[in-house]
Amino acid sequence: MSLRRIPGHVWAALRLGCSAAPVVLGLYAVLTVVAGAVPVAGAALLRAVIDGLVAGRGVLPAAAGLVAAGLGAGVLPAIRSHLHGRLLRAVGVRAMDRLYAAMNRITGLAAMENPAFRDRLRMAQQSGRAGPGQLVDDTLGAIESLILLGGFLTALIALNPLLALLAVAAAGPALLAQLRLNRRRAGMLWRVSGRARREIHYADLLTSLSAAKELRMYGLGELFRGRMRHEMAAANREQTRHDTREVLVRGALAVVTAMVAGAGLLWAITEATRGRLSIGDISLLAAALAGVQAGLAGLVDRFASTHENALLFDHYRKLVNARPDLPLPAHPAAVEPLRGAIELRDVWFRYGPDHPWVLRGVNLSIPRGQTVALVGLNGAGKSTVVKLLCRFYDPTKGSITWDGRDLRDVDVAALRERIGAVFQDYMTYELSAAENIGVGNVAALTDRPRIETAAARAGIHDTLAALPNGYDTMLTNAYYDEADRTDPTTGILLSGGQWQRLALARSFLREDRDLLVLDEPTAGLDPQAEYELHVRLRRHRERSTSVLISHRLNTIRDADRIVVLADGVVVEEGSHEDLLNRDGGYARLFRLQAGGYQPVATG
Ligand SMILES: Nc1ncnc2c1ncn2[C@@H]1O[C@H](COP(=O)(O)OP(=O)(O)OP(=O)(O)O)[C@@H](O)[C@H]1O
């Protein structure tokens, strides 16, 4: 990031501070200015008191001022620290809210799957919480240092201009060195971000409930612990290298500063012995020298901190200001209820320029009111077709249309409003049973009768009603209120099949939608439940348009059209009977599966 971007970042952080906590920011700014002026006033008053005492003049007003300055110096830090905390927290909340609002604008999946994006996101999460508040603090801190510096520099110039010049000149190399260190530090943080991501992944695996079974079964704990340690150690080595360089540079700079201060003091003592400086002057000179150096060091530190925070804030702002990942039409068309068909025309797709083609010219029509079943071996691209239908990605070539309108031209949220879906990797939310179903249609989140009807249709109502708190039971054992800590009924885990029924119930809240997508909706169910559910789904499908994916071919045999995908193209298409008569790949797969249910021949 170039230095020229820093003012923009600082300005953005200040605007964030103004919108998050204007009063606190205002108070903090005023106290910061006062805090910069107090030491200067204190030093000037001290000289007045000392010189007044030596000359036998009255020193009461100056002494009273000195006491007031001391009081200010004592009380101000505590008040400022309180305001600082409040500012940081308020800005953090606002900044994170904006970050997640920006995440919600990312409507596709490609960005989320991109490791560089995920690294940036993690750094934005880290820097977004405290970074903007820190930038505001740095800016105000720099103003404080400027006031301090301005006051003491004026005094120092009056006493010894050469010394003032020397003190200021010594700050130049410090600033340059600090800038270099910051750049290196930001580079180092970016370099280790991949390691940090992997470390967190291994740490998650070692502690997550979902991974616990396999980890124990396959004895993977030590393997992942070793890998986590390796990533941490490698990141630490980078960090230590950087810290060592920082210590050396800062040490060298401290020596230069001390030499300037020593020279100043020597000069002052010499001048005093010759009677050319008063005792008050010496006290002011010592304070001014220390003040100028502290002011300059403060400025360098604040600038360094601003630079560092701006470098991290850069990730945050890039994400917050990122354009939506899926191109948005200037005037998105409304998505009308489906009247004709959804069509895939010569759709080519790959997950990235370096990835192999998954679809290589797929042509497919999904007419209104029909059920189209997608069949194919693992990796044939069935789920990919479904993801394209929901516009999680755009086709690399070709088009998908909804009643003739390209999906790229419609409002993506409106499109998804018209689709109900159960995905292969459905979610298990750490929410109550009712909410786990209700999230299928946010408008029905609190509509208990609808939720219970959907649950009954998915065959899970009795199970949920019998839970300790019925539909209000939390479906996790890791999520509880402090008050529930001792309540053994808090948090329940469901079985895999029960979760799948819940996911189905979730989709049933969207039954009125135009397109129902079911990607392996019954893979985890027992045979009886699977049979019952398919009968229900069949009844439902008679009224709607559906795309169904299932490896259990008996569950899709009554689909209006079965489409077989292989090598990224449609290789067979027709009704179950058509395809059996054709005696191709589908017929072979079907017979293979059906054979598994035949009695084994004996003798
Ligand atoms: N997010 C992704 N990024 C990169 N490649 C992917 C991604 N998702 C799927 N693929 C690849 O695309 C190909 C098709 O995957 P897809 O999930 O569509 O297959 P499928 O037919 O649904 O398989 P299955 O029957 O195993 O569910 C696979 O080779 C897979 O590796």
Short mmCIF file of N, CA, C and O and ligand atoms in Angstrom, two decimals, residues 109 113 349-352 355-359 375-387 393 424 519-520 549 551 565, ligand 1:
data_model
loop_
_atom_site.label_atom_id
_atom_site.label_comp_id
_atom_site.label_asym_id
_atom_site.label_seq_id
_atom_site.Cartn_x
_atom_site.Cartn_y
_atom_site.Cartn_z
N LEU A 109 -20.30 -17.58 -4.49
CA LEU A 109 -19.47 -18.43 -3.63
C LEU A 109 -17.99 -18.36 -4.00
O LEU A 109 -17.14 -18.71 -3.19
N GLU A 113 -14.53 -18.97 -1.64
CA GLU A 113 -13.67 -20.15 -1.78
C GLU A 113 -12.23 -19.78 -2.11
O GLU A 113 -11.37 -20.66 -2.16
N PHE A 349 -18.50 -24.40 -17.69
CA PHE A 349 -18.17 -23.84 -16.38
C PHE A 349 -16.92 -24.50 -15.80
O PHE A 349 -16.73 -25.71 -15.89
N ARG A 350 -16.08 -23.65 -15.22
CA ARG A 350 -14.98 -24.16 -14.39
C ARG A 350 -14.88 -23.23 -13.20
O ARG A 350 -15.26 -22.06 -13.27
N TYR A 351 -14.34 -23.76 -12.08
CA TYR A 351 -14.36 -23.00 -10.83
C TYR A 351 -13.33 -21.88 -10.81
O TYR A 351 -13.35 -21.05 -9.92
N GLY A 352 -12.45 -21.86 -11.76
CA GLY A 352 -11.46 -20.79 -11.85
C GLY A 352 -10.65 -21.01 -13.10
O GLY A 352 -10.67 -22.11 -13.68
N HIS A 355 -8.64 -24.07 -13.11
CA HIS A 355 -9.33 -25.33 -12.80
C HIS A 355 -9.78 -26.01 -14.09
O HIS A 355 -9.98 -25.34 -15.10
N PRO A 356 -9.98 -27.32 -14.02
CA PRO A 356 -10.46 -28.00 -15.23
C PRO A 356 -11.94 -27.67 -15.49
O PRO A 356 -12.66 -27.27 -14.57
N TRP A 357 -12.35 -27.86 -16.72
CA TRP A 357 -13.77 -27.64 -17.03
C TRP A 357 -14.60 -28.68 -16.32
O TRP A 357 -14.29 -29.87 -16.37
N VAL A 358 -15.65 -28.24 -15.67
CA VAL A 358 -16.58 -29.18 -15.02
C VAL A 358 -17.76 -29.41 -15.96
O VAL A 358 -18.20 -30.54 -16.16
N LEU A 359 -18.25 -28.35 -16.57
CA LEU A 359 -19.33 -28.49 -17.56
C LEU A 359 -18.78 -28.01 -18.90
O LEU A 359 -18.10 -26.98 -18.98
N VAL A 375 -28.50 -37.24 -12.96
CA VAL A 375 -27.83 -38.48 -12.57
C VAL A 375 -26.41 -38.44 -13.13
O VAL A 375 -26.17 -37.85 -14.17
N GLY A 376 -25.50 -39.07 -12.43
CA GLY A 376 -24.12 -39.14 -12.94
C GLY A 376 -23.21 -39.64 -11.84
O GLY A 376 -23.58 -39.64 -10.66
N LEU A 377 -22.03 -40.03 -12.25
CA LEU A 377 -21.08 -40.53 -11.26
C LEU A 377 -20.60 -39.39 -10.37
O LEU A 377 -20.84 -38.22 -10.67
N ASN A 378 -19.91 -39.74 -9.29
CA ASN A 378 -19.35 -38.70 -8.42
C ASN A 378 -18.48 -37.76 -9.23
O ASN A 378 -17.68 -38.20 -10.05
N GLY A 379 -18.69 -36.48 -9.00
CA GLY A 379 -17.86 -35.49 -9.69
C GLY A 379 -18.33 -35.16 -11.09
O GLY A 379 -17.66 -34.43 -11.83
N ALA A 380 -19.50 -35.70 -11.49
CA ALA A 380 -19.97 -35.47 -12.86
C ALA A 380 -20.40 -34.02 -13.07
O ALA A 380 -20.48 -33.55 -14.20
N GLY A 381 -20.73 -33.32 -11.99
CA GLY A 381 -21.10 -31.90 -12.13
C GLY A 381 -22.55 -31.62 -11.78
O GLY A 381 -23.06 -30.53 -12.07
N LYS A 382 -23.22 -32.57 -11.12
CA LYS A 382 -24.65 -32.39 -10.81
C LYS A 382 -24.86 -31.22 -9.85
O LYS A 382 -25.66 -30.32 -10.11
N SER A 383 -24.11 -31.24 -8.74
CA SER A 383 -24.27 -30.14 -7.77
C SER A 383 -23.85 -28.81 -8.38
O SER A 383 -24.38 -27.76 -8.04
N THR A 384 -22.88 -28.87 -9.28
CA THR A 384 -22.45 -27.63 -9.94
C THR A 384 -23.60 -27.03 -10.73
O THR A 384 -23.83 -25.82 -10.69
N VAL A 385 -24.36 -27.88 -11.43
CA VAL A 385 -25.52 -27.37 -12.18
C VAL A 385 -26.49 -26.69 -11.22
O VAL A 385 -26.99 -25.58 -11.48
N VAL A 386 -26.72 -27.32 -10.08
CA VAL A 386 -27.65 -26.76 -9.09
C VAL A 386 -27.15 -25.40 -8.59
O VAL A 386 -27.90 -24.44 -8.46
N LYS A 387 -25.83 -25.32 -8.34
CA LYS A 387 -25.28 -24.05 -7.83
C LYS A 387 -25.40 -22.96 -8.89
O LYS A 387 -25.61 -21.79 -8.57
N TYR A 393 -22.68 -18.96 -8.91
CA TYR A 393 -21.63 -18.62 -9.88
C TYR A 393 -22.34 -18.28 -11.18
O TYR A 393 -23.50 -18.67 -11.37
N GLN A 424 -26.76 -30.79 -0.53
CA GLN A 424 -26.09 -31.99 -0.05
C GLN A 424 -25.45 -31.69 1.32
O GLN A 424 -25.55 -32.47 2.24
N ASP A 519 -30.90 -31.70 -3.63
CA ASP A 519 -29.61 -32.35 -3.92
C ASP A 519 -29.39 -33.42 -2.86
O ASP A 519 -29.04 -33.11 -1.72
N GLU A 520 -29.62 -34.65 -3.22
CA GLU A 520 -29.51 -35.78 -2.28
C GLU A 520 -30.31 -35.52 -1.01
O GLU A 520 -29.76 -35.52 0.09
N ILE A 549 -31.56 -34.50 -7.39
CA ILE A 549 -30.33 -35.27 -7.57
C ILE A 549 -30.36 -36.41 -6.57
O ILE A 549 -30.63 -36.18 -5.38
N HIS A 551 -28.45 -40.47 -5.94
CA HIS A 551 -27.72 -41.64 -6.44
C HIS A 551 -28.58 -42.89 -6.34
O HIS A 551 -28.24 -43.92 -6.92
N LEU A 565 -25.43 -36.94 -16.70
CA LEU A 565 -24.25 -36.12 -16.96
C LEU A 565 -23.00 -36.98 -16.91
O LEU A 565 -22.87 -37.83 -16.02
N1 LIG B 1 -15.94 -25.16 -5.08
C1 LIG B 1 -15.23 -25.88 -5.93
N2 LIG B 1 -14.03 -25.48 -6.36
C2 LIG B 1 -13.32 -26.19 -7.24
N3 LIG B 1 -13.75 -27.35 -7.77
C3 LIG B 1 -14.95 -27.81 -7.39
C4 LIG B 1 -15.75 -27.12 -6.46
N4 LIG B 1 -16.89 -27.82 -6.27
C5 LIG B 1 -16.80 -28.89 -7.07
N5 LIG B 1 -15.65 -28.89 -7.75
C6 LIG B 1 -15.21 -29.88 -8.73
O1 LIG B 1 -16.20 -29.93 -9.73
C7 LIG B 1 -16.45 -31.25 -10.13
C8 LIG B 1 -17.94 -31.54 -10.06
O2 LIG B 1 -18.35 -31.47 -8.73
P1 LIG B 1 -19.88 -31.60 -8.32
O3 LIG B 1 -19.97 -31.39 -6.86
O4 LIG B 1 -20.70 -30.75 -9.19
O5 LIG B 1 -20.14 -33.13 -8.69
P2 LIG B 1 -21.39 -34.04 -8.40
O6 LIG B 1 -21.80 -34.64 -9.70
O7 LIG B 1 -22.43 -33.30 -7.65
O8 LIG B 1 -20.70 -35.15 -7.49
P3 LIG B 1 -21.28 -36.04 -6.30
O9 LIG B 1 -22.11 -37.10 -6.90
O10 LIG B 1 -20.03 -36.60 -5.71
O11 LIG B 1 -22.02 -35.14 -5.37
C9 LIG B 1 -15.61 -32.13 -9.24
O12 LIG B 1 -14.48 -32.55 -9.98
C10 LIG B 1 -15.17 -31.24 -8.11
O13 LIG B 1 -13.86 -31.52 -7.73
#
